[in-house]
PDB file of C-alpha atoms and ligand atoms in Angstrom:
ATOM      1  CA  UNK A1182       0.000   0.000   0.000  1.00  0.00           C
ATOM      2  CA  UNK A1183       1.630   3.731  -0.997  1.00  0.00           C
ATOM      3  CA  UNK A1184       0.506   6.207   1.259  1.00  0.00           C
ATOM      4  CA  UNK A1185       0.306   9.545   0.532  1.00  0.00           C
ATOM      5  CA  UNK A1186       3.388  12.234   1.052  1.00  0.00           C
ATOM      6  CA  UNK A1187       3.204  15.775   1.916  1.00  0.00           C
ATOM      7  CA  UNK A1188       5.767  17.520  -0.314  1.00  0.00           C
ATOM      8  CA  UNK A1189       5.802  21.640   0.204  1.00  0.00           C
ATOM      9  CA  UNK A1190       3.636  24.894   0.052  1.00  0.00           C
ATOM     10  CA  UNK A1191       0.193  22.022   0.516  1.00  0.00           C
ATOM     11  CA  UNK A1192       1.320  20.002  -2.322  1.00  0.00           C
ATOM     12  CA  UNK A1193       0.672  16.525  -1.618  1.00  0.00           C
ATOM     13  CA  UNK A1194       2.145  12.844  -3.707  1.00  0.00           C
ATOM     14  CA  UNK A1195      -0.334  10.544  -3.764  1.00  0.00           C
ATOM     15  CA  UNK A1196      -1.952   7.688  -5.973  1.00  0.00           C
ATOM     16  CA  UNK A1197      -3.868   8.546  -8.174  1.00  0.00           C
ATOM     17  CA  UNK A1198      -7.504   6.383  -8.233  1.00  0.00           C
ATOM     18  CA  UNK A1199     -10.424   6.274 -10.472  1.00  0.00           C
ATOM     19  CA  UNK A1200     -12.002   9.353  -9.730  1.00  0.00           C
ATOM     20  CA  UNK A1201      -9.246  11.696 -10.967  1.00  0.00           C
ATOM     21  CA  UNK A1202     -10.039  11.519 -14.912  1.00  0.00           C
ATOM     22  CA  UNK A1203     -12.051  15.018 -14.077  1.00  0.00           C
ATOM     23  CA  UNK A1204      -8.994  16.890 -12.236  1.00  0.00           C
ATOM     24  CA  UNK A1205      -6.476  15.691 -14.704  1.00  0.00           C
ATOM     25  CA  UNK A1206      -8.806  17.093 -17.918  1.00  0.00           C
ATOM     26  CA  UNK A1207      -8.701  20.176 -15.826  1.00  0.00           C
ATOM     27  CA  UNK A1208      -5.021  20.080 -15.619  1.00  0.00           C
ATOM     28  CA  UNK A1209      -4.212  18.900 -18.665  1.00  0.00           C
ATOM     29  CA  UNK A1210      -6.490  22.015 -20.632  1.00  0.00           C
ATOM     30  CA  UNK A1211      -4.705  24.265 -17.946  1.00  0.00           C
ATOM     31  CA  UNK A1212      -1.167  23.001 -19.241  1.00  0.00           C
ATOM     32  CA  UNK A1213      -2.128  22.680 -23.169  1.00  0.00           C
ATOM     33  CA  UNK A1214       0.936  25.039 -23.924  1.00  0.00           C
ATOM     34  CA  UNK A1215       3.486  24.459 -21.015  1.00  0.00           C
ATOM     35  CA  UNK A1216       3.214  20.611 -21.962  1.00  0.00           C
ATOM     36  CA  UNK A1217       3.576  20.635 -25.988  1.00  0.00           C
ATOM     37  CA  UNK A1218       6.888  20.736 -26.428  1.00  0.00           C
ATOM     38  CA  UNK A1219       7.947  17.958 -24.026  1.00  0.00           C
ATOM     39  CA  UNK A1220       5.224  15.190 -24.842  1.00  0.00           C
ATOM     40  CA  UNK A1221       3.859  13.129 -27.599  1.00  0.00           C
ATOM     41  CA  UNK A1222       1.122  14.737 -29.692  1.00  0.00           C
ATOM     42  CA  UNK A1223      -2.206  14.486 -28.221  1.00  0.00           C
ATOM     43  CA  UNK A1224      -5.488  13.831 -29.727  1.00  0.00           C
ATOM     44  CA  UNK A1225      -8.792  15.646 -29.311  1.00  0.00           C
ATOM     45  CA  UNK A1226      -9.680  12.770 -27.405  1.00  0.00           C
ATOM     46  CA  UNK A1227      -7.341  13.281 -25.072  1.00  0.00           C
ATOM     47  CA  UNK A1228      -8.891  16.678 -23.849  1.00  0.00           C
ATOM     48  CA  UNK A1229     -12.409  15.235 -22.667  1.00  0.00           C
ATOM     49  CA  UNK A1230     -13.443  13.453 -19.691  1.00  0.00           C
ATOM     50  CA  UNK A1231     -14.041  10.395 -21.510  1.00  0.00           C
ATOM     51  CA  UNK A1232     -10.185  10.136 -23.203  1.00  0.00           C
ATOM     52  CA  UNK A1233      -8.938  11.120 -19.759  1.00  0.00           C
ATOM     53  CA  UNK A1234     -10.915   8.347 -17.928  1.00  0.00           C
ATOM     54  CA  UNK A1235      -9.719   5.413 -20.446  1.00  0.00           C
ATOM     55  CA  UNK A1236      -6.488   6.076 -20.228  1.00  0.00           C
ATOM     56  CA  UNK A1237      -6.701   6.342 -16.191  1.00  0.00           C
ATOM     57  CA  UNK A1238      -8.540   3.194 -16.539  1.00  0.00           C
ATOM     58  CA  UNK A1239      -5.796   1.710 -18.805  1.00  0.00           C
ATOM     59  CA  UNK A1240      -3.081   3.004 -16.614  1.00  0.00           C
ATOM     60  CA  UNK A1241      -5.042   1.742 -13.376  1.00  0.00           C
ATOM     61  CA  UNK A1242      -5.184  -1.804 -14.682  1.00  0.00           C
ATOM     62  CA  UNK A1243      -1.678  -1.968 -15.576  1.00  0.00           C
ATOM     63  CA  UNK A1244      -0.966  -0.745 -12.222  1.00  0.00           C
ATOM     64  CA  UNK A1245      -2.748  -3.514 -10.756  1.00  0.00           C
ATOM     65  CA  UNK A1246      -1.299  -5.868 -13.261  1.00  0.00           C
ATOM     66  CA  UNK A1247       2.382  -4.593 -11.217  1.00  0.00           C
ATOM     67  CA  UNK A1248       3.795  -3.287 -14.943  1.00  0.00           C
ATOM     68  CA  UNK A1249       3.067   0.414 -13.476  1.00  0.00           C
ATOM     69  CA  UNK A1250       2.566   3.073 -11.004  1.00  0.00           C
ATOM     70  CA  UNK A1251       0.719   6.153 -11.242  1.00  0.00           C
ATOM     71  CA  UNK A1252       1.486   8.891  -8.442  1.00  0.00           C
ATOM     72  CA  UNK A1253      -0.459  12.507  -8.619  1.00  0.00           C
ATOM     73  CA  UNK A1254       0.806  15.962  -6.974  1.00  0.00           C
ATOM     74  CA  UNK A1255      -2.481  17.204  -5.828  1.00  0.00           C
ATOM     75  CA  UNK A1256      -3.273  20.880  -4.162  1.00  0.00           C
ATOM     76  CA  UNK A1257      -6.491  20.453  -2.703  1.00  0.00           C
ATOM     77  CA  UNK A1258      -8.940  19.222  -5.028  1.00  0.00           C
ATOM     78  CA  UNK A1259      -6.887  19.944  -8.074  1.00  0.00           C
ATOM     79  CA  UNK A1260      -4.076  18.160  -9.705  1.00  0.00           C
ATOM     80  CA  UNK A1261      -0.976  19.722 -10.461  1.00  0.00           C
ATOM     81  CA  UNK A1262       1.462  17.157 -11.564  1.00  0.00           C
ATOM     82  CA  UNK A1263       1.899  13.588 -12.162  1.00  0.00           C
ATOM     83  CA  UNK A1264       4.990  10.986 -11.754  1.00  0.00           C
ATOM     84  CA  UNK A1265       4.766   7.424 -13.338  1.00  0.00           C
ATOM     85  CA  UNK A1266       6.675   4.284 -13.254  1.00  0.00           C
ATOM     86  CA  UNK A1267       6.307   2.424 -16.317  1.00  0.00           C
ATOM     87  CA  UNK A1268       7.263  -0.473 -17.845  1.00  0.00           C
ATOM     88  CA  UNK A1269       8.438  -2.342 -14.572  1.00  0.00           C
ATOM     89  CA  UNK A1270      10.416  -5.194 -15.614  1.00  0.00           C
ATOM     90  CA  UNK A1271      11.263  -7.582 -12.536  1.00  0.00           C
ATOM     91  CA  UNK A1272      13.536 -10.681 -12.618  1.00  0.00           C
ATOM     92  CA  UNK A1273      17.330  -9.925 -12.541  1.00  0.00           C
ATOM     93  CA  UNK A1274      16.346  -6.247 -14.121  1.00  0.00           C
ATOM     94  CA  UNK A1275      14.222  -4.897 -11.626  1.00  0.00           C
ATOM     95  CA  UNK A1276      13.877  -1.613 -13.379  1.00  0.00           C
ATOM     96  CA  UNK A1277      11.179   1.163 -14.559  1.00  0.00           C
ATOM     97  CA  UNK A1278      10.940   4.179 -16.148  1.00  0.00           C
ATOM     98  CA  UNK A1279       9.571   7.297 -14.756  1.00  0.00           C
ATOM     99  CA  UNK A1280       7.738   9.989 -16.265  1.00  0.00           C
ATOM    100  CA  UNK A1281       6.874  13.429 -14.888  1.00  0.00           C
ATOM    101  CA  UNK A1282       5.351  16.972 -15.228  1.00  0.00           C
ATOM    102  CA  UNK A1283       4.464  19.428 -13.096  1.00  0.00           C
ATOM    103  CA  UNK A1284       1.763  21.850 -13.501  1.00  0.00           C
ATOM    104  CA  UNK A1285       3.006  25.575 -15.192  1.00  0.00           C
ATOM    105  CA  UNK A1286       2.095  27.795 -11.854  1.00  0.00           C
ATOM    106  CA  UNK A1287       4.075  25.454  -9.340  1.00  0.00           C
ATOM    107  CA  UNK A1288       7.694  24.891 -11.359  1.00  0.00           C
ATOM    108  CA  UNK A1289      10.633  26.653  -9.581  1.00  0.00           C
ATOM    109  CA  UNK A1290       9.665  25.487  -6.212  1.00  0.00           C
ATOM    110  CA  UNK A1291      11.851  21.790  -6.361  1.00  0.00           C
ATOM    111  CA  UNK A1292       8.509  20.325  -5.936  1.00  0.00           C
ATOM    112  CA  UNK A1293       9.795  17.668  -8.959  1.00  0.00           C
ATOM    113  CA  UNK A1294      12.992  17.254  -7.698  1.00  0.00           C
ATOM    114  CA  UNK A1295      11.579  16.224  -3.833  1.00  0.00           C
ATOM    115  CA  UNK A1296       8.656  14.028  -5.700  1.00  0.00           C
ATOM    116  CA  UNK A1297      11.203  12.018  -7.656  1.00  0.00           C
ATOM    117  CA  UNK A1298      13.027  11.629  -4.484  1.00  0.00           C
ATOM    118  CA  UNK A1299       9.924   9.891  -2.982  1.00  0.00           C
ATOM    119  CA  UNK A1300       9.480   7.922  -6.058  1.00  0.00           C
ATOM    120  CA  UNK A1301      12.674   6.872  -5.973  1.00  0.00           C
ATOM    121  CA  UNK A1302      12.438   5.598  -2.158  1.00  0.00           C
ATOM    122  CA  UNK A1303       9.060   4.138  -2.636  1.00  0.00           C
ATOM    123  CA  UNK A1304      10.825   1.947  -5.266  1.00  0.00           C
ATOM    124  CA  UNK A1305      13.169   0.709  -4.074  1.00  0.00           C
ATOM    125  CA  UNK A1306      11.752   0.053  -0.480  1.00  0.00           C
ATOM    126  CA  UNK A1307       8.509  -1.096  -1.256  1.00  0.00           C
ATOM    127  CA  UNK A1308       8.092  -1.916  -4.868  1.00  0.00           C
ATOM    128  CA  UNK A1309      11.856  -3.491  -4.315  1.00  0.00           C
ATOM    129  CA  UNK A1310      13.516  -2.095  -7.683  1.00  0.00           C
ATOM    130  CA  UNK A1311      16.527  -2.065  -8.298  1.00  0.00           C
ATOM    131  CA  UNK A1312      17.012   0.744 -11.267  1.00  0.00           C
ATOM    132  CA  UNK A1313      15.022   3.632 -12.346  1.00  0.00           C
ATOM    133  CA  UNK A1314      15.474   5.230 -15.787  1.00  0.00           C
ATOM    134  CA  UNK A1315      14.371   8.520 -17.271  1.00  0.00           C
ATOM    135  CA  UNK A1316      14.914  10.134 -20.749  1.00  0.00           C
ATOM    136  CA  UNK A1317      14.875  13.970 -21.512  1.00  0.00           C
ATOM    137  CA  UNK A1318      15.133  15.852 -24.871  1.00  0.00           C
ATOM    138  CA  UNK A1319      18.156  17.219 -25.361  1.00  0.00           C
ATOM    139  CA  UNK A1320      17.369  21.101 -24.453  1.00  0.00           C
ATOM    140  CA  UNK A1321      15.171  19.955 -21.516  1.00  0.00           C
ATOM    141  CA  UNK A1322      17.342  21.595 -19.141  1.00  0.00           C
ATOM    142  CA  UNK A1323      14.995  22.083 -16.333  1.00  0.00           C
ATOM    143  CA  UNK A1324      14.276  18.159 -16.190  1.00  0.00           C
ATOM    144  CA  UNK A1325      18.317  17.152 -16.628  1.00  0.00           C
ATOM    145  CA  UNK A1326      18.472  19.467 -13.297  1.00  0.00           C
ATOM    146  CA  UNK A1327      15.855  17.586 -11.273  1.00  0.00           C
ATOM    147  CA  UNK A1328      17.416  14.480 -12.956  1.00  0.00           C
ATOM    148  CA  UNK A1329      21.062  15.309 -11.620  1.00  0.00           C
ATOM    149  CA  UNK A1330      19.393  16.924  -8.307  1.00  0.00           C
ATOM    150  CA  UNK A1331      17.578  13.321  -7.231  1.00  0.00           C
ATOM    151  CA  UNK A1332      20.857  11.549  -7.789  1.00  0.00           C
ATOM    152  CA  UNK A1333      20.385  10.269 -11.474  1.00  0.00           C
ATOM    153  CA  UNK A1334      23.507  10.043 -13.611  1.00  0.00           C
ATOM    154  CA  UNK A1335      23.587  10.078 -17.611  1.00  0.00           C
ATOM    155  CA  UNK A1336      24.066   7.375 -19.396  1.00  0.00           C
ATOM    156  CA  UNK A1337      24.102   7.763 -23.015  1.00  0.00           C
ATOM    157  CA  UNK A1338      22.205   9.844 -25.623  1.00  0.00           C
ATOM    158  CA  UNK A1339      20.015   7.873 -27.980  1.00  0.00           C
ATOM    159  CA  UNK A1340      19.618   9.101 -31.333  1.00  0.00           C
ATOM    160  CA  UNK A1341      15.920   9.268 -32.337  1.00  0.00           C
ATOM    161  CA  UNK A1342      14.533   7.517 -29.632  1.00  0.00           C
ATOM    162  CA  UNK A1343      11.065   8.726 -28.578  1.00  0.00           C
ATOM    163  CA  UNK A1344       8.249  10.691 -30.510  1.00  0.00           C
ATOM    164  CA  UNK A1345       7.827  13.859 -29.104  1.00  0.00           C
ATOM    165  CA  UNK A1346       6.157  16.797 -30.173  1.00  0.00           C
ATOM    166  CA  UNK A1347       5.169  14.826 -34.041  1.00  0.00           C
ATOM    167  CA  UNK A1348       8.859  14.316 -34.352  1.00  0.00           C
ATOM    168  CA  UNK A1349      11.504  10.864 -33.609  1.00  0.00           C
ATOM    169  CA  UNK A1350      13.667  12.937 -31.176  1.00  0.00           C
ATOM    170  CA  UNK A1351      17.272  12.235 -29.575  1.00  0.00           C
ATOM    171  CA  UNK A1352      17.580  11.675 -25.904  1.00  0.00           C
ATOM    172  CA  UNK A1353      19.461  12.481 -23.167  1.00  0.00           C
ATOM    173  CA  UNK A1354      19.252   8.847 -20.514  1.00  0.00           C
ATOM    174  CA  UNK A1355      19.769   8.832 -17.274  1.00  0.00           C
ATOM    175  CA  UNK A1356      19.788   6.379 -14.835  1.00  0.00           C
ATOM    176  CA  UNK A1357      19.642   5.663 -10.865  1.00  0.00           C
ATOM    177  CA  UNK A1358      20.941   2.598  -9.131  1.00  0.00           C
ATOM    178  CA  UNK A1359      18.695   2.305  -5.640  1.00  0.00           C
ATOM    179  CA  UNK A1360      20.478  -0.444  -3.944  1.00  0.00           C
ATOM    180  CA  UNK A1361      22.320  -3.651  -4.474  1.00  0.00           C
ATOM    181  CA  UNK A1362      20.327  -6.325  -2.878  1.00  0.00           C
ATOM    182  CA  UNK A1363      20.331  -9.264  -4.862  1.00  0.00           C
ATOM    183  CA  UNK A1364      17.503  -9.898  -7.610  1.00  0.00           C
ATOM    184  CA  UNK A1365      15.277 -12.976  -6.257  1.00  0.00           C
TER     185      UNK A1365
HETATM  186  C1  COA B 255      10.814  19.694 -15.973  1.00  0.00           C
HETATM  187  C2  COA B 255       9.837  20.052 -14.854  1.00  0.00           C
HETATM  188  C3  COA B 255       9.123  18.777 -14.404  1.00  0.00           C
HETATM  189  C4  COA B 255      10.653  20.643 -13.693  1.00  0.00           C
HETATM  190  O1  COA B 255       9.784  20.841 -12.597  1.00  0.00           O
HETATM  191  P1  COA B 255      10.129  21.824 -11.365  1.00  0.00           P
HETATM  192  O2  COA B 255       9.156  21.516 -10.278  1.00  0.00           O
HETATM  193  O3  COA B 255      10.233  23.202 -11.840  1.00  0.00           O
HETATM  194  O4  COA B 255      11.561  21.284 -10.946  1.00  0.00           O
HETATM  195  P2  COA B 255      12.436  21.768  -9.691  1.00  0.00           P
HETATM  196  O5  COA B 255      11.917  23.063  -9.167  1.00  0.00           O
HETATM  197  O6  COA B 255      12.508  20.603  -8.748  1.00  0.00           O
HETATM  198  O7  COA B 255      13.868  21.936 -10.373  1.00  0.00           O
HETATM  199  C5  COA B 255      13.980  22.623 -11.602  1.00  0.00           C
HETATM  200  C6  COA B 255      15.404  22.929 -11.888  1.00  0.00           C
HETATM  201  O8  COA B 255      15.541  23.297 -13.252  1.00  0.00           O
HETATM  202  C7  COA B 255      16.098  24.602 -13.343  1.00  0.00           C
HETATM  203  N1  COA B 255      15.509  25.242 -14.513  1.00  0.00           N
HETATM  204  C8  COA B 255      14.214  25.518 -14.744  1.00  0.00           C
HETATM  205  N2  COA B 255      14.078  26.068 -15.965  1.00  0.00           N
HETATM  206  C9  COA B 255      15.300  26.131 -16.496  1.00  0.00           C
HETATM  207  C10 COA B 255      15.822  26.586 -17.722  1.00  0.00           C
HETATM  208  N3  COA B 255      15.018  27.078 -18.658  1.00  0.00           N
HETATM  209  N4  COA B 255      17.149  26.495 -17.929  1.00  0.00           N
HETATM  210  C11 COA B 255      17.960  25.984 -16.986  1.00  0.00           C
HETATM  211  N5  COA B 255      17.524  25.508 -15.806  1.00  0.00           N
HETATM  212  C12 COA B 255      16.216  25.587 -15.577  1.00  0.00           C
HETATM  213  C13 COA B 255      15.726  25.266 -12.039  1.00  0.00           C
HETATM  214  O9  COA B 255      16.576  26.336 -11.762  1.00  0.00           O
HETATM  215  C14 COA B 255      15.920  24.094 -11.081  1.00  0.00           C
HETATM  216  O10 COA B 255      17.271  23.790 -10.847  1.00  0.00           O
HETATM  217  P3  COA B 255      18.061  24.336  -9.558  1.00  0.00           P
HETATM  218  O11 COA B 255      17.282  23.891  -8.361  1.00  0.00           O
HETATM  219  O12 COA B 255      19.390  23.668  -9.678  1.00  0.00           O
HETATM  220  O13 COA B 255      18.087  25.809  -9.688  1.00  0.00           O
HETATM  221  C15 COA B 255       8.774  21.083 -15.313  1.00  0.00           C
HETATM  222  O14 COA B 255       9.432  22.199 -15.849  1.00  0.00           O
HETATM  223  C16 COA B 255       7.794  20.541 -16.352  1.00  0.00           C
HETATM  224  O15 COA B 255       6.758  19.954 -16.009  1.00  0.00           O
HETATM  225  N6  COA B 255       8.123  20.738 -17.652  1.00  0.00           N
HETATM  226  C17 COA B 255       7.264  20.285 -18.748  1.00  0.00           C
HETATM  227  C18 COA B 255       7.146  18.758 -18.836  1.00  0.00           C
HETATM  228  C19 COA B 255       8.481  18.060 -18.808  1.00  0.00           C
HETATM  229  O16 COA B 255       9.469  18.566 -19.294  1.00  0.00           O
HETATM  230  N7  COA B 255       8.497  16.865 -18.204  1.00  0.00           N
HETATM  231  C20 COA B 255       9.703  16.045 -18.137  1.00  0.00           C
HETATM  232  C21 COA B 255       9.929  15.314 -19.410  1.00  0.00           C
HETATM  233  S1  COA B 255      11.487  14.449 -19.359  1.00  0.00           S
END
């Protein structure tokens, strides 16, 4: 069970459940702009409550399938970021890859940065990972920071690795290494 984690100024980490396809349209029409640049091209779907609650749905059932995790920053009622581990791959990999944005009106405040931190000890106490992986455009300065600020070191660049924005991008990849228990 993942509790909830106060972060700063009210912000809270938690969950997200079922009932946040509503918040998350809100968020999402909020952040149209600040997100364009940084994420794969959305559909029309994707800006109405029914888009938002299939793909909480989708990501809810892969969640409970133990391929993912799906974390919110909420401020009261509203939500103003997300984090995700994805693609968790167990046997002598134990890894995931984490995915994050934070709403335009709370950046600057290392709200990120102390949310991956969480992520990262969630993971590897109770989800018992071993590596976490993130990739970042190339001029995504702000995100190599909280990378490099949550203990993340890069890896490699990988040409043309990830759609973003209607184009095959390069990446920047970083890694962490949480611990080195053995892989059962
Ligand atoms: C990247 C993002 C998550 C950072 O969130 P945040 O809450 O502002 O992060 P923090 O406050 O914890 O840290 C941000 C760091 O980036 C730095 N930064 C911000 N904008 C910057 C810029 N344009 N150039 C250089 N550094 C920048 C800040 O100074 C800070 O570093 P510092 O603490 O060493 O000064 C946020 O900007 C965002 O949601 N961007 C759009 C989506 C996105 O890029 N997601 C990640 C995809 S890999």
């Amino acid at each position: 069970m993942i509790e909830p984690v106060p972060l700063a100024d009210g912000v809270i980490l938690r969950p997200a459940t079922k009932h946040d396809a509503e918040p998350l349209l809100r968020a999402y029409l909020r952040n149209r702009d600040h997100l364009r640049r940084w994420e794969p091209r959305r559909s029309e779907e994707f800006y109405t409550l029914r888009g938002q609650a299939h793909r909480l749905k989708d990501l809810l059932e892969q969640q409970a399938a133990g391929r993912a995790v799906a974390w919110v920053l909420a401020d009261g009622d509203e939500i103003v970021g997300r984090m995700t581990l994805n693609t968790i791959v167990r046997g002598p990999w134990l890894s995931a890859d984490l995915g994050y944005w934070i709403d335009a009106g709370y950046t600057g405040r290392g709200l990120t940065t102390q949310a991956v931190l969480e992520v990262c000890r969630i993971a590897d106490q109770d989800l018992g990972l071993h590596r976490i992986a993130a990739g970042t455009l190339l001029d995504n300065v702000a995100s190599q920071s909280v990378l490099r600020k949550a203990g993340f070191e890069l890896y490699g660049t990988a040409p043309r690795y990830l759609e973003i924005d209607g184009r095959w991008q390069d990446h920047r990849l970083f890694q962490r290494i949480l611990n080195d228990r053995p892989a059962r």
